[in-house]
Coordinates of C-alpha atoms and ligand atoms in Angstrom, one line a residue:
M1 CA 32.0 67.6 -40.5
G2 CA 33.1 64.6 -42.3
K3 CA 30.5 61.8 -42.8
A4 CA 28.2 63.5 -40.2
F5 CA 24.8 64.8 -41.6
V6 CA 25.2 62.8 -44.8
A7 CA 23.3 59.4 -45.4
N8 CA 22.7 56.9 -48.3
P9 CA 19.2 57.2 -50.1
E10 CA 18.6 53.5 -48.8
E11 CA 19.2 54.5 -45.2
V12 CA 16.4 57.2 -45.2
E13 CA 12.7 55.8 -44.3
P14 CA 10.4 58.3 -45.6
E15 CA 8.0 57.2 -42.9
N16 CA 10.3 58.2 -40.1
N17 CA 11.4 61.6 -41.6
I18 CA 10.1 64.8 -42.8
I19 CA 12.1 65.2 -46.2
A20 CA 12.8 68.7 -47.3
V21 CA 13.8 69.6 -50.9
Y22 CA 15.9 72.7 -51.4
W23 CA 17.4 74.6 -54.3
L24 CA 20.7 75.5 -52.9
E25 CA 23.7 77.6 -54.0
S26 CA 27.0 77.4 -52.0
S27 CA 28.6 80.7 -51.4
R28 CA 32.2 79.2 -51.0
G29 CA 32.7 75.3 -50.7
S30 CA 30.9 72.8 -52.5
L31 CA 27.2 72.1 -53.1
L32 CA 27.7 69.2 -50.4
D33 CA 29.5 71.5 -48.0
A34 CA 26.5 74.0 -47.9
A35 CA 24.1 71.3 -47.6
K36 CA 25.9 69.6 -44.7
A37 CA 25.9 73.2 -42.9
L38 CA 22.1 73.3 -43.5
A39 CA 21.4 69.9 -42.2
S40 CA 23.7 70.7 -39.2
E41 CA 22.4 74.0 -38.5
Q42 CA 18.6 72.8 -38.8
S43 CA 19.2 69.8 -36.5
I44 CA 21.6 69.6 -33.8
G45 CA 24.9 71.4 -35.0
T46 CA 26.3 74.9 -34.9
W47 CA 29.4 76.5 -36.0
T48 CA 31.9 74.3 -33.9
E49 CA 31.6 71.1 -32.2
V50 CA 30.4 71.0 -28.6
K51 CA 31.3 69.0 -25.7
T52 CA 27.8 68.7 -24.5
E53 CA 26.7 66.7 -27.5
T54 CA 25.8 63.1 -26.8
L55 CA 26.0 60.1 -29.0
W56 CA 22.2 59.7 -28.7
I57 CA 21.6 63.2 -29.8
R58 CA 24.0 62.7 -32.9
E59 CA 22.5 59.3 -33.8
R60 CA 18.8 60.1 -33.2
L61 CA 18.5 63.8 -34.1
S62 CA 20.8 64.8 -36.8
A63 CA 19.4 65.7 -40.1
K64 CA 20.7 63.8 -43.2
V65 CA 21.6 65.0 -46.7
F66 CA 20.9 62.1 -48.8
K67 CA 20.5 63.6 -52.4
W68 CA 22.5 66.3 -54.1
K69 CA 23.3 67.3 -57.6
G70 CA 25.8 69.7 -58.7
E71 CA 29.2 71.3 -57.8
K72 CA 28.2 74.7 -56.5
E73 CA 24.4 74.6 -57.0
G74 CA 21.4 72.4 -57.3
L75 CA 18.7 70.4 -55.7
V76 CA 19.3 68.8 -52.3
S77 CA 17.1 66.5 -50.3
V78 CA 17.7 66.5 -46.4
A79 CA 15.8 64.1 -44.2
F80 CA 14.8 65.4 -40.8
P81 CA 13.9 62.6 -38.3
L82 CA 10.4 62.7 -37.0
E83 CA 12.0 62.6 -33.3
L84 CA 13.4 66.1 -34.0
F85 CA 9.9 67.5 -34.2
D86 CA 7.4 68.2 -31.5
L87 CA 4.4 68.1 -33.9
E88 CA 1.7 67.5 -31.5
R89 CA 2.5 70.8 -29.2
G90 CA 4.8 72.6 -31.6
G91 CA 2.8 72.1 -35.0
I92 CA 3.6 74.4 -38.0
P93 CA 5.9 76.8 -36.3
C94 CA 8.1 73.7 -35.2
I95 CA 8.0 72.4 -38.8
L96 CA 9.1 75.9 -40.5
G97 CA 11.6 76.5 -37.6
I98 CA 13.5 73.1 -38.3
T99 CA 13.1 73.1 -42.1
A100 CA 13.0 76.9 -42.9
G101 CA 14.9 78.5 -40.1
N102 CA 18.3 80.1 -39.6
L103 CA 19.5 78.3 -43.0
F104 CA 18.7 81.4 -45.1
G105 CA 21.2 83.6 -43.4
L106 CA 24.2 81.2 -43.3
S107 CA 27.4 82.4 -44.5
E108 CA 28.1 79.1 -46.4
I109 CA 24.9 79.7 -48.3
K110 CA 24.5 82.2 -51.3
N111 CA 20.8 81.2 -51.9
A112 CA 18.5 78.7 -50.6
R113 CA 15.0 78.0 -51.7
L114 CA 12.6 75.2 -49.8
I115 CA 10.7 74.0 -52.7
D116 CA 9.1 71.0 -51.1
L117 CA 8.1 69.0 -48.0
Q118 CA 7.3 65.4 -47.9
I119 CA 5.4 64.7 -44.9
P120 CA 4.7 61.2 -43.7
K121 CA 1.1 59.9 -43.0
S122 CA 1.9 59.6 -39.1
A123 CA 2.7 63.4 -39.1
V124 CA -0.1 64.5 -41.5
K125 CA -2.6 62.9 -39.1
I126 CA -1.7 64.9 -36.1
F127 CA -3.3 67.9 -38.0
P128 CA -6.9 68.9 -38.3
G129 CA -7.1 69.7 -42.1
P130 CA -10.0 71.8 -43.5
K131 CA -13.5 71.4 -41.8
F132 CA -15.2 72.0 -45.2
G133 CA -13.0 71.6 -48.2
I134 CA -14.4 71.9 -51.8
E135 CA -17.2 69.6 -51.2
G136 CA -18.3 71.2 -48.0
I137 CA -18.3 74.8 -49.8
R138 CA -19.9 73.5 -52.9
K139 CA -22.8 72.0 -50.6
I140 CA -23.2 75.6 -48.9
C141 CA -23.4 77.1 -52.3
G142 CA -25.4 74.5 -54.1
T143 CA -22.9 73.8 -56.8
V144 CA -22.2 70.2 -55.9
K145 CA -24.0 69.0 -59.1
N146 CA -23.0 71.4 -61.7
R147 CA -19.4 71.8 -60.5
I148 CA -19.1 75.3 -62.0
P149 CA -16.1 77.3 -61.2
H150 CA -17.2 79.6 -58.2
I151 CA -17.2 83.5 -59.1
G152 CA -16.2 85.6 -56.2
T153 CA -15.5 89.3 -55.6
I154 CA -13.7 91.5 -53.3
F155 CA -15.2 94.6 -52.3
K156 CA -13.5 97.7 -53.9
P157 CA -12.2 100.2 -53.0
K158 CA -10.1 97.9 -50.6
V159 CA -11.1 100.0 -47.7
G160 CA -13.3 103.1 -47.1
L161 CA -16.8 101.8 -47.8
K162 CA -19.3 102.1 -44.9
P163 CA -21.1 98.8 -43.8
K164 CA -24.3 99.9 -45.4
E165 CA -22.7 100.7 -48.8
M166 CA -20.9 97.3 -48.8
A167 CA -24.2 95.5 -48.0
D168 CA -25.8 97.4 -50.9
I169 CA -22.9 96.3 -53.2
A170 CA -23.3 92.8 -51.7
Y171 CA -27.0 92.7 -52.9
E172 CA -25.9 93.8 -56.5
V173 CA -23.2 91.4 -57.0
G174 CA -25.4 88.6 -55.3
V175 CA -28.4 89.3 -57.6
G176 CA -25.7 89.6 -60.4
G177 CA -24.5 86.1 -60.0
V178 CA -21.4 85.7 -57.5
N179 CA -21.0 82.6 -55.3
F180 CA -18.6 84.3 -53.0
C181 CA -17.6 87.7 -51.7
K182 CA -14.9 88.8 -49.3
D183 CA -13.3 91.8 -47.6
D184 CA -10.0 93.0 -48.9
E185 CA -6.9 91.9 -47.0
T186 CA -6.5 95.3 -45.5
L187 CA -9.9 95.8 -44.2
F188 CA -10.0 95.0 -40.3
S189 CA -12.5 96.7 -38.2
Q190 CA -11.6 100.2 -39.1
K191 CA -13.8 103.1 -37.5
F192 CA -15.8 103.8 -40.7
C193 CA -16.4 100.0 -41.1
P194 CA -16.8 98.3 -37.8
I195 CA -17.1 94.4 -38.2
E196 CA -20.3 93.8 -36.2
E197 CA -22.4 96.3 -38.2
R198 CA -20.8 95.1 -41.5
V199 CA -21.4 91.4 -40.8
S200 CA -25.0 92.1 -39.7
L201 CA -25.9 94.2 -42.7
M202 CA -24.2 92.1 -45.4
M203 CA -25.7 88.9 -44.0
E204 CA -29.2 90.7 -44.4
A205 CA -28.3 91.7 -47.9
L206 CA -27.4 88.2 -48.8
D207 CA -30.3 86.5 -47.1
K208 CA -32.5 88.8 -49.6
V209 CA -30.3 87.6 -52.5
Y210 CA -31.2 83.9 -51.3
E211 CA -35.0 84.7 -50.9
E212 CA -34.8 86.2 -54.5
T213 CA -32.6 83.8 -56.4
G214 CA -32.3 80.6 -54.2
R215 CA -28.5 80.9 -54.4
R216 CA -26.5 80.9 -51.4
V217 CA -23.6 83.4 -51.5
M218 CA -20.7 83.0 -49.0
Y219 CA -19.3 86.2 -47.4
A220 CA -15.8 85.9 -45.8
V221 CA -15.3 88.6 -43.1
N222 CA -11.9 89.4 -42.4
V223 CA -11.3 88.5 -38.9
T224 CA -7.5 89.1 -38.8
A225 CA -6.5 91.3 -35.7
A226 CA -3.6 92.1 -33.6
T227 CA -3.8 89.2 -31.1
P228 CA -5.5 85.6 -31.0
R229 CA -7.9 87.0 -28.3
L230 CA -8.9 90.0 -30.5
I231 CA -9.3 87.7 -33.5
Y232 CA -11.6 85.3 -31.5
E233 CA -13.7 88.5 -30.4
N234 CA -14.0 89.4 -34.0
I235 CA -15.2 85.7 -34.8
E236 CA -17.5 86.0 -31.9
S237 CA -19.3 89.0 -33.0
A238 CA -19.3 87.9 -36.8
L239 CA -20.8 84.4 -36.0
D240 CA -23.5 86.2 -33.6
N241 CA -24.4 88.4 -36.6
G242 CA -25.0 85.4 -39.1
A243 CA -21.6 85.4 -40.7
N244 CA -21.4 82.1 -43.0
A245 CA -17.4 82.2 -43.7
I246 CA -14.5 84.0 -42.1
M247 CA -11.2 85.2 -43.7
L248 CA -7.6 85.1 -42.3
D249 CA -4.4 86.7 -43.4
I250 CA -2.7 83.6 -42.6
L251 CA 0.8 85.0 -43.2
L252 CA 0.0 88.1 -41.1
A253 CA -1.7 86.2 -38.1
G254 CA 0.2 83.1 -38.2
F255 CA -0.4 79.1 -39.0
G256 CA -0.9 78.8 -35.1
I257 CA -4.3 80.6 -35.1
L258 CA -5.6 79.1 -38.3
H259 CA -4.8 75.6 -36.6
Q260 CA -6.7 76.5 -33.6
L261 CA -9.7 77.7 -35.4
A262 CA -9.7 74.6 -37.6
E263 CA -9.7 72.5 -34.6
D264 CA -12.2 74.5 -32.7
P265 CA -15.7 72.8 -33.0
S266 CA -17.7 75.9 -32.1
I267 CA -16.6 77.6 -35.4
K268 CA -18.9 75.9 -38.1
V269 CA -18.0 78.1 -40.9
P270 CA -15.5 77.9 -43.9
I271 CA -11.9 79.6 -43.5
H272 CA -10.9 81.7 -46.5
C273 CA -6.9 82.1 -46.5
H274 CA -5.5 85.2 -47.9
R275 CA -1.8 85.0 -48.3
A276 CA -0.8 88.7 -48.4
F277 CA 2.9 89.0 -47.7
H278 CA 3.7 85.5 -49.6
A279 CA 5.6 87.2 -52.4
A280 CA 8.1 88.6 -50.0
F281 CA 9.5 85.0 -49.9
T282 CA 7.8 82.9 -52.7
R283 CA 8.8 85.1 -55.7
N284 CA 12.6 84.7 -55.9
P285 CA 13.1 81.4 -57.8
R286 CA 16.4 81.1 -56.1
H287 CA 15.9 82.1 -52.5
G288 CA 12.9 81.8 -50.0
V289 CA 10.2 79.5 -49.8
H290 CA 8.1 77.9 -52.5
M291 CA 4.3 78.5 -52.6
I292 CA 3.6 74.8 -52.5
I293 CA 4.8 75.0 -48.8
V294 CA 2.5 77.5 -47.9
A295 CA -0.3 75.4 -49.7
K296 CA 0.8 72.2 -47.7
L297 CA 1.1 74.0 -44.3
T298 CA -2.4 75.8 -45.1
R299 CA -4.2 72.2 -45.7
L300 CA -2.5 71.0 -42.7
A301 CA -3.7 73.8 -40.5
G302 CA -7.2 73.6 -41.9
G303 CA -7.9 76.5 -44.3
D304 CA -10.9 75.9 -46.7
Q305 CA -9.9 78.1 -49.5
L306 CA -6.6 79.4 -50.4
H307 CA -5.3 82.1 -53.1
T308 CA -2.5 80.3 -55.1
G309 CA -2.5 82.5 -58.3
T310 CA -4.0 83.1 -61.6
A311 CA -3.0 81.8 -65.2
A312 CA -3.5 85.3 -66.1
G313 CA -3.8 88.4 -64.1
K314 CA -2.2 91.5 -62.6
M315 CA 0.3 89.7 -60.3
G316 CA 3.9 89.1 -61.3
L317 CA 3.9 85.4 -61.7
S318 CA 5.9 84.3 -58.6
N319 CA 4.9 80.9 -60.0
E320 CA 4.6 80.0 -63.5
V321 CA 1.3 78.5 -64.8
R322 CA 2.8 74.9 -64.4
E323 CA 3.5 75.5 -60.6
I324 CA 0.1 77.0 -60.0
Q325 CA -1.3 73.6 -61.6
L326 CA 0.8 71.6 -59.6
I327 CA -0.2 73.6 -56.3
N328 CA -3.9 73.4 -57.2
D329 CA -3.6 69.6 -58.0
F330 CA -2.1 68.9 -54.6
L331 CA -4.9 71.1 -52.8
R332 CA -7.7 69.0 -54.8
N333 CA -6.0 65.6 -54.5
E334 CA -6.3 62.8 -51.7
W335 CA -3.8 63.4 -49.0
Y336 CA -4.0 61.1 -46.2
S337 CA -7.9 61.8 -46.0
L338 CA -7.5 65.5 -45.1
K339 CA -10.2 67.3 -46.9
T340 CA -9.4 69.4 -49.8
V341 CA -8.7 73.2 -50.4
F342 CA -10.6 75.2 -53.0
P343 CA -8.0 77.1 -54.9
V344 CA -8.6 80.7 -55.5
A345 CA -7.4 82.6 -58.6
S346 CA -7.3 86.3 -58.0
G347 CA -5.6 89.6 -59.1
G348 CA -6.5 91.6 -62.1
I349 CA -9.2 89.0 -63.2
H350 CA -11.8 90.4 -65.6
P351 CA -14.4 88.2 -67.8
A352 CA -12.1 87.9 -70.8
L353 CA -9.6 86.0 -68.4
V354 CA -12.2 83.5 -67.4
P355 CA -11.7 80.9 -70.1
I356 CA -8.0 80.8 -69.9
N357 CA -8.2 80.4 -66.2
V358 CA -10.6 77.7 -66.3
R359 CA -8.9 76.0 -69.1
L360 CA -5.5 75.9 -67.5
L361 CA -6.6 75.7 -63.6
G362 CA -9.8 73.6 -64.0
R363 CA -13.4 73.9 -62.8
D364 CA -12.9 73.2 -59.2
I365 CA -11.5 76.8 -58.8
V366 CA -12.7 80.1 -57.1
I367 CA -12.3 83.1 -59.8
N368 CA -12.2 86.0 -57.9
A369 CA -12.5 89.6 -59.5
G370 CA -12.5 92.9 -57.6
G371 CA -11.7 95.8 -60.1
G372 CA -13.0 93.3 -62.9
I373 CA -16.3 93.4 -61.3
H374 CA -16.8 96.9 -59.6
G375 CA -14.8 98.5 -62.4
H376 CA -17.5 97.3 -65.0
P377 CA -18.9 100.4 -67.0
M378 CA -22.4 99.4 -66.0
G379 CA -21.7 99.0 -62.3
S380 CA -21.3 96.0 -59.8
R381 CA -24.4 94.0 -60.6
A382 CA -23.4 94.1 -64.5
G383 CA -19.8 93.3 -63.5
A384 CA -20.9 90.2 -61.8
K385 CA -23.3 89.2 -64.7
A386 CA -20.4 89.6 -67.3
M387 CA -18.3 87.2 -65.0
A388 CA -21.2 84.6 -64.9
Q389 CA -21.7 85.1 -68.7
A390 CA -17.9 84.5 -69.1
V391 CA -18.1 81.2 -67.2
E392 CA -21.3 80.1 -69.0
A393 CA -19.7 80.7 -72.4
T394 CA -16.6 78.8 -71.3
L395 CA -18.5 75.9 -70.0
K396 CA -20.6 75.8 -73.4
N397 CA -17.3 76.0 -75.2
I398 CA -18.5 79.5 -76.9
P399 CA -16.1 82.1 -77.9
L400 CA -16.6 85.4 -75.6
E401 CA -17.1 87.5 -78.5
E402 CA -20.0 85.2 -79.8
Y403 CA -21.6 85.1 -76.4
A404 CA -21.1 88.9 -76.2
K405 CA -23.5 89.4 -79.1
T406 CA -26.5 88.5 -76.8
H407 CA -25.1 89.4 -73.5
I408 CA -24.5 93.2 -73.1
E409 CA -22.7 93.0 -69.9
L410 CA -20.1 90.8 -71.2
K411 CA -19.9 92.9 -74.4
A412 CA -19.2 96.1 -72.4
A413 CA -16.7 94.2 -70.2
L414 CA -14.7 93.2 -73.4
E415 CA -14.9 96.7 -74.8
K416 CA -13.4 98.1 -71.7
W417 CA -10.7 95.6 -70.8
G418 CA -10.1 93.6 -73.9
Y419 CA -7.8 90.7 -73.2
K420 CA -5.6 92.7 -70.6
Y421 CA -3.1 90.5 -68.8
A422 CA -3.9 87.4 -71.3
E423 CA -0.6 87.6 -73.1
K424 CA 1.6 85.3 -70.7
A425 CA -1.0 82.6 -70.4
S426 CA -1.7 82.6 -74.3
E427 CA 2.0 81.9 -74.7
F428 CA 1.7 79.1 -72.3
L429 CA -1.0 77.6 -74.1
K430 CA 0.8 77.7 -77.5
K431 CA 3.6 75.5 -76.0
Ligands
CAP501 C1 -7.4 91.4 -56.0 C2 -7.0 91.6 -54.6 C3 -6.2 90.4 -54.0 C4 -5.1 89.7 -54.8 C5 -4.3 88.9 -53.8 C6 -6.0 92.7 -54.3 O1 -8.2 92.5 -56.4 O2 -8.0 91.9 -53.8 O3 -5.9 90.7 -52.7 O4 -5.5 89.0 -55.9 O5 -3.3 88.2 -54.5 O6 -6.2 93.4 -53.4 O7 -5.1 93.0 -55.3 P1 -8.4 92.7 -58.2 P2 -3.1 86.8 -54.8 O8 -9.3 91.6 -58.6 O9 -9.2 94.2 -58.2 O10 -7.0 92.6 -58.7 O11 -4.4 86.2 -55.0 O12 -2.0 86.4 -55.8 O13 -2.6 86.4 -53.3
MG502 MG1 -7.1 92.1 -52.1

């Protein structure tokens, strides 16, 4: 392979390439050998030279390894020329196919993890980005000024509740203080809870909350389905019944449909993105794809909210706290004028974990609790109140125990769950 697929850093023009950074471990040759195999396979090469390759193809389309550090394993940077891609029509499947395709199975490679993609302005501009972002969602919920962390809930049990039962609970948690509620990722339109009836009763209940409290609560109905046609049918019936947000299991349905929904002017509601399935490839720190890639592609495709992890909670940390901070900062910061994405902390959260999540992940965050609200000893409304009280105490810098003295719902939650799951994040804070 010689000098092919390798370049000097000064030869690489970031504005004309998508640059991928990998953690790479070679299975036999040197790190550079493994990196060249990757660059070859993912651009114009294969296991043997082919007579059909032209000079134009080699010069214009071959990917180049231009940074590598280590003998057998280490960080590697590969530049993929923009001409290699069809971003207008191929979009995110094209980006993933080229930067995260066959390489994971190559025999030259023992482990490979895609840990970053640097995408130039001209490429980012091709994508729709979010329609609402943090500012648009805060406008809906009336929290632009006070910038409070949004409290969200997932209806529990995950599945099994009938539409009327869910609507009654929605009213309870709405009055209790949540800003957001959502279906669980495995609730589709099962016979016991058809989407049309569900949305109509839910929005009725949340309109009542609005009349009584003046607070607009967002409900993200899961429109994920077997095919894009059925997803559109779900969206149509949801919007016809007054839905004010939709949810998509983006890794199950695909970035393609998320992109289409974000581009579709007839869909005038935020898209909440659940990442079920992510840990199958984001959890292993040596092999797979880093969650920041999912975050970047979700922002390109147009997701308005995205689960990114908690500073403390039930999920095994596929990303350390610092990595979650990095992902959330990316979603909240300027990126070639694409709108921001509201990061969602979720998974085993209960009131005692609110301060640590706000302290480590900031105020521009949605803090979601399912069990942490519906498992409250005094019921769902009290569960929502306890979460709201924990947020109030945190923003007023009052220790929860202190605040609990005058807030019975918070007191009951602390008595039931104590500081379950807080250990890891407390260690982080000591650092
Ligand atoms: C949380 C949850 C979410 C996970 C997703 C669940 O419920 O509804 O799907 O948080 O994980 O089904 O587990 P609880 P992530 O609040 O009851 O734990 O946010 O890491 O993608
Ligand atoms: Mg869930």
